[in-house]
Tab-separated table of N, CA and C in Angstrom:
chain	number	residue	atom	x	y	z
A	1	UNK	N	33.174	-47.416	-43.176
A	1	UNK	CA	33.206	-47.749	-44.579
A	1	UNK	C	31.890	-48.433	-44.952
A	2	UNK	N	31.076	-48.038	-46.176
A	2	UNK	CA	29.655	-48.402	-46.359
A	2	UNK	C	30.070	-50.220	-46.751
A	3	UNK	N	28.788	-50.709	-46.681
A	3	UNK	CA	29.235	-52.674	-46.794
A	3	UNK	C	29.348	-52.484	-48.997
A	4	UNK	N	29.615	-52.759	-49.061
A	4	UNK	CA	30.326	-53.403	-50.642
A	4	UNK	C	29.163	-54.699	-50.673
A	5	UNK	N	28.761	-54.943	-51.997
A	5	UNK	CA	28.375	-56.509	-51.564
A	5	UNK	C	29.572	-57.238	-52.501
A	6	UNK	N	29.819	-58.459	-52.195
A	6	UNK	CA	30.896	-59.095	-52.780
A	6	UNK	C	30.495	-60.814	-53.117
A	7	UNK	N	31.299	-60.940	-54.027
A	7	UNK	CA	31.167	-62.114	-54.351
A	7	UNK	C	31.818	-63.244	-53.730
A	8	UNK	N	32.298	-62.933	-52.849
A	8	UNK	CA	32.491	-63.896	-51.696
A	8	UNK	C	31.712	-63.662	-49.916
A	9	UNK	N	31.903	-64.849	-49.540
A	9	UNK	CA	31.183	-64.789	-48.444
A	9	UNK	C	31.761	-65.147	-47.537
A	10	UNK	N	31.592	-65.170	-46.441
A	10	UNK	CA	32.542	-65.386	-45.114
A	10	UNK	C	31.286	-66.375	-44.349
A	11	UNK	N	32.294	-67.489	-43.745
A	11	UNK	CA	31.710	-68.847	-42.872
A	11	UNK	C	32.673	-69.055	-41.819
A	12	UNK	N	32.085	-68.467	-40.446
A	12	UNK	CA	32.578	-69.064	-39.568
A	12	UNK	C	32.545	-70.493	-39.069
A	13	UNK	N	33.248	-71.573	-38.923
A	13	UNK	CA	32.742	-72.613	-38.441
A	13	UNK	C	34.126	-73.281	-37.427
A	14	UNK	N	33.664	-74.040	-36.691
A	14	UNK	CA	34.925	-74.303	-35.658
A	14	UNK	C	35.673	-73.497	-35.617
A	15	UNK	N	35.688	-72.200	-35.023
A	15	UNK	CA	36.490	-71.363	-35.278
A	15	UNK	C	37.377	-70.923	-36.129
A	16	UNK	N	37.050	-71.420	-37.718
A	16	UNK	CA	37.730	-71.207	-39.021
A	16	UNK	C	36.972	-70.215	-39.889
A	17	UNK	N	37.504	-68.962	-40.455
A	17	UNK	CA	36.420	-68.223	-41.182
A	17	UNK	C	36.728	-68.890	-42.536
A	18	UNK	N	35.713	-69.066	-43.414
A	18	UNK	CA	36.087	-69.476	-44.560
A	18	UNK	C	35.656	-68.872	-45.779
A	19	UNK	N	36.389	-68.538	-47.253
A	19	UNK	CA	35.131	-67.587	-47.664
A	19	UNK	C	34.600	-68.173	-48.688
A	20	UNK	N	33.613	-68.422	-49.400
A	20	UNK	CA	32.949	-69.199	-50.047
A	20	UNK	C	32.524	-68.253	-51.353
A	21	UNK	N	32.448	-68.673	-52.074
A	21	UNK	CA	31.448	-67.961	-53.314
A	21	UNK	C	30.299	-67.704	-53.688
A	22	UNK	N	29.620	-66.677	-53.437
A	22	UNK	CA	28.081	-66.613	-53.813
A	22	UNK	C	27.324	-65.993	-54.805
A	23	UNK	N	26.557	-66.097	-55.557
A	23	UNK	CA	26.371	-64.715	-56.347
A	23	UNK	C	24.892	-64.695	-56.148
A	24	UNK	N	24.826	-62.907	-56.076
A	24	UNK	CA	23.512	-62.703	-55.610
A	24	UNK	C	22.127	-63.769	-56.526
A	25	UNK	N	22.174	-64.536	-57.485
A	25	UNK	CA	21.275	-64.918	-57.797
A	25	UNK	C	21.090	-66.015	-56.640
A	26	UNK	N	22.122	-67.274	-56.648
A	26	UNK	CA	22.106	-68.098	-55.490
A	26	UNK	C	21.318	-67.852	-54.347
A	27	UNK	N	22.022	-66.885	-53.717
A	27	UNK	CA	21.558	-66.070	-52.884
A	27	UNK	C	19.625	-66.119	-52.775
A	28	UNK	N	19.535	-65.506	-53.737
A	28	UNK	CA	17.937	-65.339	-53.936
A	28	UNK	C	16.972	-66.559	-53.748
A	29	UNK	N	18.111	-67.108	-54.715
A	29	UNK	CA	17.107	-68.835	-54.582
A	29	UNK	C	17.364	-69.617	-53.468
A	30	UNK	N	18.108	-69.234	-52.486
A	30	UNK	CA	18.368	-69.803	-51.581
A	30	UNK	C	17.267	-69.397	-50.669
A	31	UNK	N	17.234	-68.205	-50.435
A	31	UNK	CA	16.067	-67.364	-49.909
A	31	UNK	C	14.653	-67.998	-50.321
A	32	UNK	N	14.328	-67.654	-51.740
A	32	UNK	CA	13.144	-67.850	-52.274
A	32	UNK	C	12.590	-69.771	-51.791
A	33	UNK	N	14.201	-70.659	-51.427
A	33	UNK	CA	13.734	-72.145	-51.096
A	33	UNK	C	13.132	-72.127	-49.871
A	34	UNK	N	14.054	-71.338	-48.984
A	34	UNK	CA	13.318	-71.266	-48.112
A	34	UNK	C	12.141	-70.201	-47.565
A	35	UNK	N	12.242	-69.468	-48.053
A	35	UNK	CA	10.703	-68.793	-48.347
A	35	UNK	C	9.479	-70.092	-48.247
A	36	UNK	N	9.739	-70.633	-49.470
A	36	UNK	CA	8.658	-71.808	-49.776
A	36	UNK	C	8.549	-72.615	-48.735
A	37	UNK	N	9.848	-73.262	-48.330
A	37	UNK	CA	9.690	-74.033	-47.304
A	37	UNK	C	9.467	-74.054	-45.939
A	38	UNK	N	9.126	-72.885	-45.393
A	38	UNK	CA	8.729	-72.485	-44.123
A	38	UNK	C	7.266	-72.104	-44.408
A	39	UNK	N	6.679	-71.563	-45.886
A	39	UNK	CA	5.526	-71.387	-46.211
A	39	UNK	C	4.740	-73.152	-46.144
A	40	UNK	N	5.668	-73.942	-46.373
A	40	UNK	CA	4.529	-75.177	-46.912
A	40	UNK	C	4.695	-76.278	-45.329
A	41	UNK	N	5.613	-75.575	-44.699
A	41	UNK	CA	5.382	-76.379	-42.900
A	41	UNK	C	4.255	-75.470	-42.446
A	42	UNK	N	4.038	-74.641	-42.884
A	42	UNK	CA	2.594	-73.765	-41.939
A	42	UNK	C	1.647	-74.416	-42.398
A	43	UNK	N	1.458	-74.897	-43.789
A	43	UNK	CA	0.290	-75.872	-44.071
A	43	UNK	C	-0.694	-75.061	-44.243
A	44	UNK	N	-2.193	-75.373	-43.291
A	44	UNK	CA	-3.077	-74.137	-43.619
A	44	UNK	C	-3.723	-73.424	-41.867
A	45	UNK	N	-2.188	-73.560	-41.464
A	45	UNK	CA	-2.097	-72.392	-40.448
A	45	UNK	C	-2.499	-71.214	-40.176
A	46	UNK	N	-2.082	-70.101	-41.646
A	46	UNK	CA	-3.134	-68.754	-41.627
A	46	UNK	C	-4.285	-68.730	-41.668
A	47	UNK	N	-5.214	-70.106	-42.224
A	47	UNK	CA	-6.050	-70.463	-42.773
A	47	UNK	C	-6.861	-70.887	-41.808
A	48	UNK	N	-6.656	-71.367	-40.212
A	48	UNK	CA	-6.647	-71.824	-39.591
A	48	UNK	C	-6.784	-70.477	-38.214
A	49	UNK	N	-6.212	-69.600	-38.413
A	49	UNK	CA	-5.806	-68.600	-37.782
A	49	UNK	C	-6.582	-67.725	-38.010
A	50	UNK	N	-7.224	-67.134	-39.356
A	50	UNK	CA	-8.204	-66.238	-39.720
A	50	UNK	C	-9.277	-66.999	-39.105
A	51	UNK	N	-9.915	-68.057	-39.640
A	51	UNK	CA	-10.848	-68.827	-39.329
A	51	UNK	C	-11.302	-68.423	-37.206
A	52	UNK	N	-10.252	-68.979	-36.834
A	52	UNK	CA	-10.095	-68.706	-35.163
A	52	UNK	C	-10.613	-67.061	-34.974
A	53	UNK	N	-9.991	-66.404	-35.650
A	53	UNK	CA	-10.345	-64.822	-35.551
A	53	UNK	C	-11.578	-64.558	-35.381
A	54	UNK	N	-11.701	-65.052	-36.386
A	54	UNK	CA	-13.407	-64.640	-37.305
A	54	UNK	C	-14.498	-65.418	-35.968
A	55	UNK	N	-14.259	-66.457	-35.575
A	55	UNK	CA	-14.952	-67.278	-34.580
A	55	UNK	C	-15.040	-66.474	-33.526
A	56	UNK	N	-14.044	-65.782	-32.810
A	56	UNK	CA	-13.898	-65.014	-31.650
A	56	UNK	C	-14.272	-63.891	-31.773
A	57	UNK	N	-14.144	-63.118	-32.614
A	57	UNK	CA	-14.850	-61.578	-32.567
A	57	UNK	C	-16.537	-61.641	-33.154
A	58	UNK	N	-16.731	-63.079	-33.430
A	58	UNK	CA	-18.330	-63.695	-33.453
A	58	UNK	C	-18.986	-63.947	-31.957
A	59	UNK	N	-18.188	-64.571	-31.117
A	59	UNK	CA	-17.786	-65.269	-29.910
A	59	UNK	C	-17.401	-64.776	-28.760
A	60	UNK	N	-17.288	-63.099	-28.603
A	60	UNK	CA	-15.879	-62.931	-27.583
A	60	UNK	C	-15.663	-63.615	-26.120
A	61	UNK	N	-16.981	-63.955	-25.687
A	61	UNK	CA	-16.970	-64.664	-24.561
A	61	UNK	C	-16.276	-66.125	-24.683
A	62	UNK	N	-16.302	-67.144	-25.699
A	62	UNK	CA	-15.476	-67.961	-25.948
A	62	UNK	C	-14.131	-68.033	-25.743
A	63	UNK	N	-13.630	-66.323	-26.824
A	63	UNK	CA	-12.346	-66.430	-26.933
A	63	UNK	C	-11.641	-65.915	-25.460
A	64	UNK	N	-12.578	-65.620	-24.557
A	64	UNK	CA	-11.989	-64.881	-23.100
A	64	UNK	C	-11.779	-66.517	-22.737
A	65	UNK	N	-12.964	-67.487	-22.789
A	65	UNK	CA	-12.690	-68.733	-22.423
A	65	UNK	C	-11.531	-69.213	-22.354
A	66	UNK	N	-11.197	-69.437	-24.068
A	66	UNK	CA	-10.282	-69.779	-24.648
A	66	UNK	C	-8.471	-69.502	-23.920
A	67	UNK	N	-8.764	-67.998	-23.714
A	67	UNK	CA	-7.432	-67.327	-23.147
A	67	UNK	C	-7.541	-67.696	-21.876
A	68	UNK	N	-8.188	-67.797	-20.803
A	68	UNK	CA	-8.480	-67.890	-19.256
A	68	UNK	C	-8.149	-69.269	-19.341
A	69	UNK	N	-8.309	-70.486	-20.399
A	69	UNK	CA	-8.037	-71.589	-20.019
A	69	UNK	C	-6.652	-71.895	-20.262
A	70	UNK	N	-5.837	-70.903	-21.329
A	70	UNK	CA	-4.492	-71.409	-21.414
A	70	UNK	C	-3.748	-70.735	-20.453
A	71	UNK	N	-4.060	-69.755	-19.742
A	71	UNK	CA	-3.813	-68.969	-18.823
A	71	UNK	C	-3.342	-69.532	-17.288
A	72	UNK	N	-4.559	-70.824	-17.363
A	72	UNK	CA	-4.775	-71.323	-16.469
A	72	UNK	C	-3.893	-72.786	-16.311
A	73	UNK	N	-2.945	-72.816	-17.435
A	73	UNK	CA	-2.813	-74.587	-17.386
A	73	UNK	C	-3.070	-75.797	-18.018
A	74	UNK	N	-4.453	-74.998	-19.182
A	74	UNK	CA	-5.398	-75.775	-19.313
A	74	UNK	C	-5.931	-76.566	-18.375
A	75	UNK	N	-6.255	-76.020	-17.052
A	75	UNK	CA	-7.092	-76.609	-16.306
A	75	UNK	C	-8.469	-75.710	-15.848
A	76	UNK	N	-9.416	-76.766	-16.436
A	76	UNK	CA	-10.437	-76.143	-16.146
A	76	UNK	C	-11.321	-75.674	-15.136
A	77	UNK	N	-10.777	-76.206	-13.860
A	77	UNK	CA	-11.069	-75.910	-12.617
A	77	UNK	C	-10.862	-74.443	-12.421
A	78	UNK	N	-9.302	-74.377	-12.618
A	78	UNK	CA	-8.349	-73.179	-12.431
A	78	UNK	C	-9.320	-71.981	-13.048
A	79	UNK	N	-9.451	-72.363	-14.964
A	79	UNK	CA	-9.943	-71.245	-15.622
A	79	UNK	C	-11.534	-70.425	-14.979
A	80	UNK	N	-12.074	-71.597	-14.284
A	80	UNK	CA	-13.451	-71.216	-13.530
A	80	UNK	C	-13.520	-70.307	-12.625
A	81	UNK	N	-12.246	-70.767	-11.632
A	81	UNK	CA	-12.139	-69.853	-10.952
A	81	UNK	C	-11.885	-68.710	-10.999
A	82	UNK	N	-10.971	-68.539	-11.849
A	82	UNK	CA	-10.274	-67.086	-12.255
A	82	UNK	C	-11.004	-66.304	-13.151
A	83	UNK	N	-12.825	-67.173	-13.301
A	83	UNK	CA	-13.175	-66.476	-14.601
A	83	UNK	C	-14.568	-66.119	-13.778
A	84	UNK	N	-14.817	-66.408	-12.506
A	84	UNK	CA	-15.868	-67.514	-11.336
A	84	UNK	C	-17.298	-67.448	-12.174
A	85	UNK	N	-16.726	-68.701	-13.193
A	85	UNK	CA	-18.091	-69.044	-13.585
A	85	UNK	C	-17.894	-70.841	-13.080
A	86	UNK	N	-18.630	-71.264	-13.262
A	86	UNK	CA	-18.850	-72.749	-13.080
A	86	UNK	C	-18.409	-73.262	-13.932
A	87	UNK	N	-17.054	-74.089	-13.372
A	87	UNK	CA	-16.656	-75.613	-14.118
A	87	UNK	C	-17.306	-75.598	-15.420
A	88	UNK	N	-18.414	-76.635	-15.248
A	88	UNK	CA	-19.241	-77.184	-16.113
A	88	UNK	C	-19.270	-75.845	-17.331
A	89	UNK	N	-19.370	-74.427	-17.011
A	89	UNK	CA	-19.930	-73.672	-17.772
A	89	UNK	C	-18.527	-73.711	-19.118
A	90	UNK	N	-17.371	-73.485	-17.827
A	90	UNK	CA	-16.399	-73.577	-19.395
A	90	UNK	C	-15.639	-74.323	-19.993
A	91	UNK	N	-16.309	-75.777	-19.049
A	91	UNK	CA	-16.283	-76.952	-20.157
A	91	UNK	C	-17.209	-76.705	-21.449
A	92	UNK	N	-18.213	-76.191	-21.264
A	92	UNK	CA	-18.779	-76.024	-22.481
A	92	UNK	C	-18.629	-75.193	-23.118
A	93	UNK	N	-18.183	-74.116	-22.828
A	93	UNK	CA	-17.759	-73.070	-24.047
A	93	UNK	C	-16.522	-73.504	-24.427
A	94	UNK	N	-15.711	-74.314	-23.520
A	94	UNK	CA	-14.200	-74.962	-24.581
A	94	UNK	C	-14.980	-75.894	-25.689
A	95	UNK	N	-16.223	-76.640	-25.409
A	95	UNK	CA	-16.626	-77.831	-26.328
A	95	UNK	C	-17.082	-76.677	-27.421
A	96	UNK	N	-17.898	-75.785	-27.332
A	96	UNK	CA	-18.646	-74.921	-28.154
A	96	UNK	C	-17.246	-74.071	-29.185
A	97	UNK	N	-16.336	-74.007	-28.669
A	97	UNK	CA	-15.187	-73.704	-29.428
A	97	UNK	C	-14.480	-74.688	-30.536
A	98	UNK	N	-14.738	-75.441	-29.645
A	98	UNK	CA	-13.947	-76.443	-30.690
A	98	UNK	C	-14.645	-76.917	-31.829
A	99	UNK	N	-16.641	-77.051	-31.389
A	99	UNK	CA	-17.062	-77.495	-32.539
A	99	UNK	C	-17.559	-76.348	-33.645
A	100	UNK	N	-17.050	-75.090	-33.121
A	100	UNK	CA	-16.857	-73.830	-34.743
A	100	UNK	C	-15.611	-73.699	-34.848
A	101	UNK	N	-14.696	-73.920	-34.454
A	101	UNK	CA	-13.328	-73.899	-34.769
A	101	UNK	C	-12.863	-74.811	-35.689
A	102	UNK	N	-13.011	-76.245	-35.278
A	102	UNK	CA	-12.627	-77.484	-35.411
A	102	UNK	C	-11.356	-77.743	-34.435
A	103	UNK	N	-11.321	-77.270	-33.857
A	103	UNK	CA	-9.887	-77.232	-32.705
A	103	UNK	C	-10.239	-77.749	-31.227
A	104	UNK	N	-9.899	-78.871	-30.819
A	104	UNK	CA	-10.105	-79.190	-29.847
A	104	UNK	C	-8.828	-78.827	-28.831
A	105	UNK	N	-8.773	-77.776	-28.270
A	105	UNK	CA	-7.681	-77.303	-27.642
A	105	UNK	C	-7.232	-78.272	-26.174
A	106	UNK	N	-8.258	-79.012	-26.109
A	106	UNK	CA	-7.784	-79.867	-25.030
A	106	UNK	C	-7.065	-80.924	-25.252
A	107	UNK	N	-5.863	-80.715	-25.590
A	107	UNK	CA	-5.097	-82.146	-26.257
A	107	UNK	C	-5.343	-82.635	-27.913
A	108	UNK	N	-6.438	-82.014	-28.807
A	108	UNK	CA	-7.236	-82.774	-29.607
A	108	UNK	C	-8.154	-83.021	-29.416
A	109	UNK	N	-8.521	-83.181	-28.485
A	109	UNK	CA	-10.238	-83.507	-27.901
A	109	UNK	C	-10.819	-82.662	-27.092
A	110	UNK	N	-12.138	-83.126	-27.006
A	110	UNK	CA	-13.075	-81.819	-26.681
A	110	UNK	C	-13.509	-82.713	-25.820
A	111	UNK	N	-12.843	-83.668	-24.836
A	111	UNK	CA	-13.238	-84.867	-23.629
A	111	UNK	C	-12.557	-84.493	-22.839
């Protein structure tokens, strides 16, 4: 049987179904609140995210950094090895990331 939409709604809770009243406008704005409100916890996340993009396909050796170090633990010993460049080398391409990013992926800091 195709779904009907209806003006009631069904709520399971403690094992009680219950049926409640909805009408598709509710509905919408219920949606549309939280629409907004999962939009305004991202903050400027996409914004943040393009930015990162744009840095790495500028960068790609960074962003291999970048991945080899979360890969690794965030340990930078680890990422050296698995990358066998020298320590020191991708301590500095994590620092060189962070200061075109603004992202210090090491905790917040680039120490």
């Amino acid at each position: 049987m195709p779904w009907k939409p209806s003006s009631m709604m069904s709520w399971a809770s403690a094992g009680r179904s219950t049926d409640i009243p909805i009408s598709a406008m509710a509905a919408s704005e219920l949606l549309g609140t939280v629409e907004d409100s999962a939009m305004e916890s991202l903050g400027d996340f996409p914004t943040l995210v393009a930015h990162a993009t744009a840095v790495g396909r500028r960068h790609p050796h960074l962003t291999e950094t970048v991945v080899a170090f979360a890969q690794s633990d965030m340990q930078i010993a680890r990422s050296a090895l698995a990358m066998r460049l020298p320590a020191d080398t991708v301590a500095h391409r994590l620092e060189r990331w962070a200061a075109l990013t603004g992202d210090g992926i090491r905790g917040g800091s680039t120490h």
